[in-house]
Amino acid sequence: MEHADGGAPSPCRSPALWAIKHETKLIARSPGGLSFYHNFLFFIPVKRVLGQIFSSHPRVHENAGCASRYFRGIFTVKMTISLLQRNSLDSKMKKIDLTTSIGKWDLKNPVLTASGTFGYGQEFADYIDLNTLGAIVVKGISLLPRPGNPPPRVVETSCGMLNAIGLENVGIEEFIKEKLAVLSQYDTDVVVNILGDTINDYCELCTRLDQVEGIKAIEVNISCPNVKRGGVAFGTDAGMAHRLCSEIRKMTGKPLILKLSPNVTDISLIARAVEDGGADAVSLINTLLGMAIDIKTKKPRLANIVGGLSGPAIKPVALRMVWQTANAVKIPVIGIGGISSAEDALEFLLAGASAIQVGTANFINPAVSGEIIRGIKNYLLEQGLEAVSDLVGSLQM
Amino acid sequence: MKHLQLLAEVTKNVEVGPGIFCLTFTSRELAREARPGQFIMLKVSSAPMIDPVLRRPFSIHKVEGDQVSILFKVVGRGTEILAGENHEVDLLGPLGNGYTIPAKGYLALVGGGLGIAPLLFLAQYCIKLRKDERTLILLGARTAAELAPIKDFRKLGFPIELATDDGSAGHHGFVTHLMTDNMEGADWTVVTCGPQPMMRGVAEQSAANGWECQVSLESVMACGIGACLGCAVRAKNNDSYLHVCRDGPVFNAEEVIL
Ligand SMILES: Cc1cc2nc3c(=O)[nH]c(=O)nc-3n(C[C@H](O)[C@H](O)[C@H](O)COP(=O)(O)OP(=O)(O)OC[C@H]3O[C@@H](n4cnc5c(N)ncnc54)[C@H](O)[C@@H]3O)c2cc1C
Ligand SMILES: Cc1cc2nc3c(=O)[nH]c(=O)nc-3n(C[C@H](O)[C@H](O)[C@H](O)COP(=O)(O)O)c2cc1C
Ligand code: FES
């Protein structure tokens, strides 16, 4: 073990947990989807796959030649332990309850994919079993198709990225006809993220979606500018957010999740306003407004000049806002922002989130959500907890 | 076609020209699945979410047995890391739509700078698909040293013409001049990859001659798999956008504004 992971701090040290965590990963990542046991026969791929596993921790490169022999020895021991302990662990793992609920909607686990970072789901089908996800939140949909902003639309920044996609989407009708039809082949819940220019737009979208089967919930992006009110975002004014929420509440019985903008002074005020307006849950955070400049050309790096910051860089801010909001409202909070590992997700759950969404991390590792689900399960087992709900908001002060 | 996510063992990483590297890794599946013009997304930092966070797109340059190579130039942080010591590469691929290769007729491969990267794989494919058909390779660069990777092209035996901006190898001037000098008749298919102005020139010349032209575009990419919608390029026929990773990177020159 010391040698194999280079002695780097590992979130799961016990051999039993090692077996579960890494074996599931092995199957998931084995080149070409060979089973773990096939890999065992072909040592080279196994070694490569092992490299992958350990590469998720700060890595020390082994000294190539002799390391492979070492690896083989260590690996055989590990395998024996893992095989012996697997059966009893299997049954314990099965008992762990990952379900969570939002209003009257029960989710099989608390890991969702964030809007705009998971396409319409299908794009990821080769990389991850979509059926394992708590839910897929699709790219923001408007009444009519939108072309989006001119390029460049994305730019990498320190530990994150800025985007100004401009809410490009296929429009509600095409979404229902084409995209939803494909998604509904999977045994996974679908949440539709919506956006509009006026309260009327949002109302129409909710009315339309209310009739559509196979949509579990509606997530309302209120970071959009209100064209009738001089372009001030709905989500930056508590009064406007309240009004929007109360109006759309009348249009649908489906769970309504209001997605909050972090570009405000006190996010918990907005959260309370929409709770009051009848929201079933709030999700936060959307991206933080940011900017990057190319000093060679002296021009902004995004054609739109400003864009939304996402990725690991925003996690501490998001976590703080989730904690603040969870303390301010009674409805469930869905945590979003820089979540890239089970450890990140657990922080949000501890801070009071009932569920989390994985965003930018999908771009870097399209299979990451599955790893997060397994990691949460392992953590619960290690902590002797039976249900994820025991963890939510259990932050020790 | 299946998209793979895998970790591949690096077998070679050679500096073939000034700041130009050819990195080779082992992947039987990628070698089998990949088509010329497709690309891969490489994770350049060793840990999942450590800077630089985003993956980098690279064209598939060469496939020999289970060995797959990319050809890249060091231009920033990510390519600098790639030029260093790497035991394995973490990749997604093969991605995007490659070239449409006619089995018969005249085909010209026109590359400029690092744009020659995908054309070697294409030329390798032509050996399999259309060995006895006329295939012409026109390559341009700023200077002779940047044309070092042409050794591999020469091995294939197709006629090759070179151009350099400084005259240090082949024709002194642009690769588009080579088109005028070497391509006659009306039934050429032209495929091109290189700097945008060069491709614009190639596309214009092709249009003027009534030749079909396929261009391979670049754009900043966050995901490479059609999820972020970050890689937009303007479509020619209406006010909409196409996406390089999903609709391309190879487009018919008539489809996009270059
Ligand atoms: C489909 C496709 C195929 C490519 N094939 C090759 C190839 O075969 N060989 C090669 O040398 N280069 C290729 N490129 C360009 C290559 O991706 C960039 O040179 C590389 O991403 C630069 O990364 P960096 O970290 O060194 O540079 P930085 O400037 O530090 O990168 C910062 C960000 O900008 C992006 N970026 C910078 N330059 C480019 C560019 N020209 N195109 C797209 N994104 C860019 C990076 O991906 C990164 O997100 C290709 C690009 C695309 C889109
Ligand atoms: C490329 C991109 C597109 C996005 N599109 C949307 C969108 O259409 N609707 C929305 O509510 N949020 C959108 N978001 C915001 C994300 O859903 C998420 O709230 C944000 O990125 C923070 O999470 P992260 O750091 O995990 O990415 C987008 C984010 C990115 C990076
Ligand atoms: S790079 Fe993300 S959609 Fe093309």
CSV table of C-alpha atoms in Angstrom, one decimal, chain B residues 15-186:
chain,number,residue,atom,x,y,z
B,15,GLU,CA,11.4,16.1,-30.0
B,16,VAL,CA,11.2,16.0,-33.8
B,17,GLY,CA,11.6,19.7,-34.5
B,18,PRO,CA,12.1,22.9,-32.5
B,19,GLY,CA,9.5,22.6,-29.7
B,20,ILE,CA,7.6,20.0,-31.8
B,21,PHE,CA,7.1,16.6,-30.1
B,22,CYS,CA,5.8,13.3,-31.3
B,23,LEU,CA,4.2,11.5,-28.4
B,24,THR,CA,3.4,7.8,-28.8
B,25,PHE,CA,1.3,5.6,-26.6
B,26,THR,CA,-0.2,2.2,-26.6
B,27,SER,CA,-3.8,1.7,-27.2
B,28,ARG,CA,-5.1,-1.2,-29.3
B,29,GLU,CA,-8.7,0.0,-29.1
B,30,LEU,CA,-8.0,3.6,-30.0
B,31,ALA,CA,-5.8,2.4,-32.9
B,32,ARG,CA,-8.8,0.3,-34.1
B,33,GLU,CA,-11.5,2.8,-33.6
B,34,ALA,CA,-9.9,6.0,-34.8
B,35,ARG,CA,-10.4,7.6,-38.2
B,36,PRO,CA,-8.3,10.2,-39.9
B,37,GLY,CA,-9.3,13.7,-38.8
B,38,GLN,CA,-10.5,12.7,-35.4
B,39,PHE,CA,-9.0,13.9,-32.2
B,40,ILE,CA,-8.5,13.0,-28.6
B,41,MET,CA,-8.8,15.0,-25.4
B,42,LEU,CA,-5.7,14.6,-23.2
B,43,LYS,CA,-5.5,15.4,-19.5
B,44,VAL,CA,-2.1,17.0,-19.1
B,45,SER,CA,-1.9,17.4,-15.3
B,46,SER,CA,-1.3,14.3,-13.3
B,47,ALA,CA,-4.1,14.8,-10.7
B,48,PRO,CA,-7.8,15.0,-11.7
B,49,MET,CA,-8.6,18.6,-10.7
B,50,ILE,CA,-5.1,20.2,-10.5
B,51,ASP,CA,-4.2,23.0,-12.8
B,52,PRO,CA,-4.4,23.1,-15.8
B,53,VAL,CA,-7.9,21.6,-15.3
B,54,LEU,CA,-9.2,21.3,-18.8
B,55,ARG,CA,-8.2,18.6,-21.2
B,56,ARG,CA,-6.4,19.6,-24.4
B,57,PRO,CA,-7.5,18.5,-27.9
B,58,PHE,CA,-5.0,16.9,-30.2
B,59,SER,CA,-5.4,15.3,-33.6
B,60,ILE,CA,-4.4,11.7,-34.1
B,61,HIS,CA,-1.2,11.9,-36.1
B,62,LYS,CA,-0.1,8.4,-36.7
B,63,VAL,CA,-1.4,4.8,-36.0
B,64,GLU,CA,1.0,1.9,-36.4
B,65,GLY,CA,-0.2,-1.4,-34.9
B,66,ASP,CA,-1.4,-0.6,-31.4
B,67,GLN,CA,0.8,2.5,-31.3
B,68,VAL,CA,-0.9,5.9,-31.6
B,69,SER,CA,0.9,9.2,-31.8
B,70,ILE,CA,0.1,12.8,-31.6
B,71,LEU,CA,2.3,15.6,-33.0
B,72,PHE,CA,2.2,18.8,-30.9
B,73,LYS,CA,4.0,22.1,-30.5
B,74,VAL,CA,4.7,23.6,-27.1
B,75,VAL,CA,2.7,26.8,-27.0
B,76,GLY,CA,1.6,27.0,-23.4
B,77,ARG,CA,1.3,25.4,-20.0
B,78,GLY,CA,-0.4,22.2,-21.1
B,79,THR,CA,1.8,21.4,-24.0
B,80,GLU,CA,4.9,22.2,-21.8
B,81,ILE,CA,3.8,19.5,-19.4
B,82,LEU,CA,3.2,17.1,-22.2
B,83,ALA,CA,6.7,17.7,-23.5
B,84,GLY,CA,8.1,16.6,-20.2
B,85,GLU,CA,8.3,13.1,-18.8
B,86,ASN,CA,5.0,11.3,-18.9
B,87,HIS,CA,4.5,7.6,-18.1
B,88,GLU,CA,0.9,7.5,-19.2
B,89,VAL,CA,-1.7,9.7,-20.8
B,90,ASP,CA,-5.3,10.0,-19.7
B,91,LEU,CA,-7.5,10.4,-22.8
B,92,LEU,CA,-10.9,10.6,-24.2
B,93,GLY,CA,-11.4,9.5,-27.8
B,94,PRO,CA,-11.7,9.1,-30.7
B,95,LEU,CA,-13.8,12.3,-31.0
B,96,GLY,CA,-15.4,14.2,-33.7
B,97,ASN,CA,-16.0,13.5,-37.4
B,98,GLY,CA,-13.0,12.8,-39.6
B,99,TYR,CA,-12.3,13.3,-43.2
B,100,THR,CA,-14.6,11.8,-45.9
B,101,ILE,CA,-12.1,10.0,-48.1
B,102,PRO,CA,-13.1,9.3,-51.7
B,103,ALA,CA,-12.0,5.8,-52.7
B,104,LYS,CA,-11.4,7.0,-56.3
B,105,GLY,CA,-10.2,10.2,-58.0
B,106,TYR,CA,-7.6,12.8,-57.2
B,107,LEU,CA,-7.0,13.7,-53.6
B,108,ALA,CA,-4.8,16.5,-52.3
B,109,LEU,CA,-3.7,16.8,-48.7
B,110,VAL,CA,-2.7,20.4,-48.0
B,111,GLY,CA,-1.1,21.0,-44.6
B,112,GLY,CA,0.4,24.0,-43.0
B,113,GLY,CA,2.5,24.2,-39.7
B,114,LEU,CA,1.2,21.8,-37.1
B,115,GLY,CA,-1.8,21.2,-39.4
B,116,ILE,CA,0.2,18.4,-41.0
B,117,ALA,CA,-0.5,16.4,-37.8
B,118,PRO,CA,-3.8,14.8,-38.9
B,119,LEU,CA,-2.7,14.5,-42.5
B,120,LEU,CA,-0.1,11.7,-41.8
B,121,PHE,CA,-2.8,9.5,-40.4
B,122,LEU,CA,-5.0,10.4,-43.4
B,123,ALA,CA,-2.1,9.5,-45.8
B,124,GLN,CA,-1.7,6.2,-44.0
B,125,TYR,CA,-5.3,5.5,-44.5
B,126,CYS,CA,-5.0,6.4,-48.2
B,127,ILE,CA,-2.5,3.6,-48.6
B,128,LYS,CA,-5.1,1.1,-47.4
B,129,LEU,CA,-8.1,2.7,-49.1
B,130,ARG,CA,-6.8,4.0,-52.4
B,131,LYS,CA,-3.2,3.0,-52.9
B,132,ASP,CA,-3.3,3.2,-56.7
B,133,GLU,CA,-5.2,6.4,-56.9
B,134,ARG,CA,-3.5,9.8,-57.3
B,135,THR,CA,-2.9,11.3,-53.9
B,136,LEU,CA,-0.8,14.4,-53.7
B,137,ILE,CA,0.7,15.8,-50.5
B,138,LEU,CA,1.4,19.6,-50.2
B,139,LEU,CA,3.0,20.7,-47.0
B,140,GLY,CA,4.0,24.2,-45.8
B,141,ALA,CA,5.8,25.6,-42.8
B,142,ARG,CA,7.6,28.7,-41.8
B,143,THR,CA,11.0,27.1,-42.0
B,144,ALA,CA,12.6,23.7,-42.9
B,145,ALA,CA,13.1,22.6,-39.3
B,146,GLU,CA,9.3,22.6,-38.7
B,147,LEU,CA,8.9,20.1,-41.5
B,148,ALA,CA,10.9,17.5,-39.7
B,149,PRO,CA,7.9,15.1,-39.3
B,150,ILE,CA,7.7,14.7,-43.1
B,151,LYS,CA,10.1,11.7,-42.9
B,152,ASP,CA,7.0,9.6,-42.1
B,153,PHE,CA,5.1,11.0,-45.1
B,154,ARG,CA,8.0,10.1,-47.4
B,155,LYS,CA,7.9,6.5,-46.3
B,156,LEU,CA,4.4,6.2,-47.7
B,157,GLY,CA,5.6,6.9,-51.2
B,158,PHE,CA,3.0,9.5,-52.3
B,159,PRO,CA,4.3,12.5,-54.2
B,160,ILE,CA,5.1,15.4,-51.8
B,161,GLU,CA,5.7,19.1,-52.5
B,162,LEU,CA,7.0,21.4,-49.9
B,163,ALA,CA,6.9,25.2,-49.3
B,164,THR,CA,8.5,27.3,-46.6
B,165,ASP,CA,8.0,31.0,-45.9
B,166,ASP,CA,11.7,31.5,-45.7
B,167,GLY,CA,12.7,29.3,-48.6
B,168,SER,CA,14.8,26.9,-46.5
B,169,ALA,CA,13.0,23.9,-48.0
B,170,GLY,CA,11.0,23.4,-51.2
B,171,HIS,CA,9.1,26.3,-52.8
B,172,HIS,CA,9.8,29.8,-51.3
B,173,GLY,CA,6.3,30.9,-50.5
B,174,PHE,CA,2.9,29.7,-49.4
B,175,VAL,CA,1.5,26.2,-49.7
B,176,THR,CA,-1.4,27.7,-51.8
B,177,HIS,CA,1.1,28.4,-54.5
B,178,LEU,CA,1.9,24.7,-54.7
B,179,MET,CA,-1.8,24.1,-55.5
B,180,THR,CA,-1.6,26.3,-58.5
B,181,ASP,CA,1.6,24.6,-59.7
B,182,ASN,CA,0.7,21.0,-59.0
B,183,MET,CA,-3.0,20.5,-59.3
B,184,GLU,CA,-4.6,20.4,-62.7
B,185,GLY,CA,-7.9,19.0,-63.9
B,186,ALA,CA,-11.3,19.5,-62.3
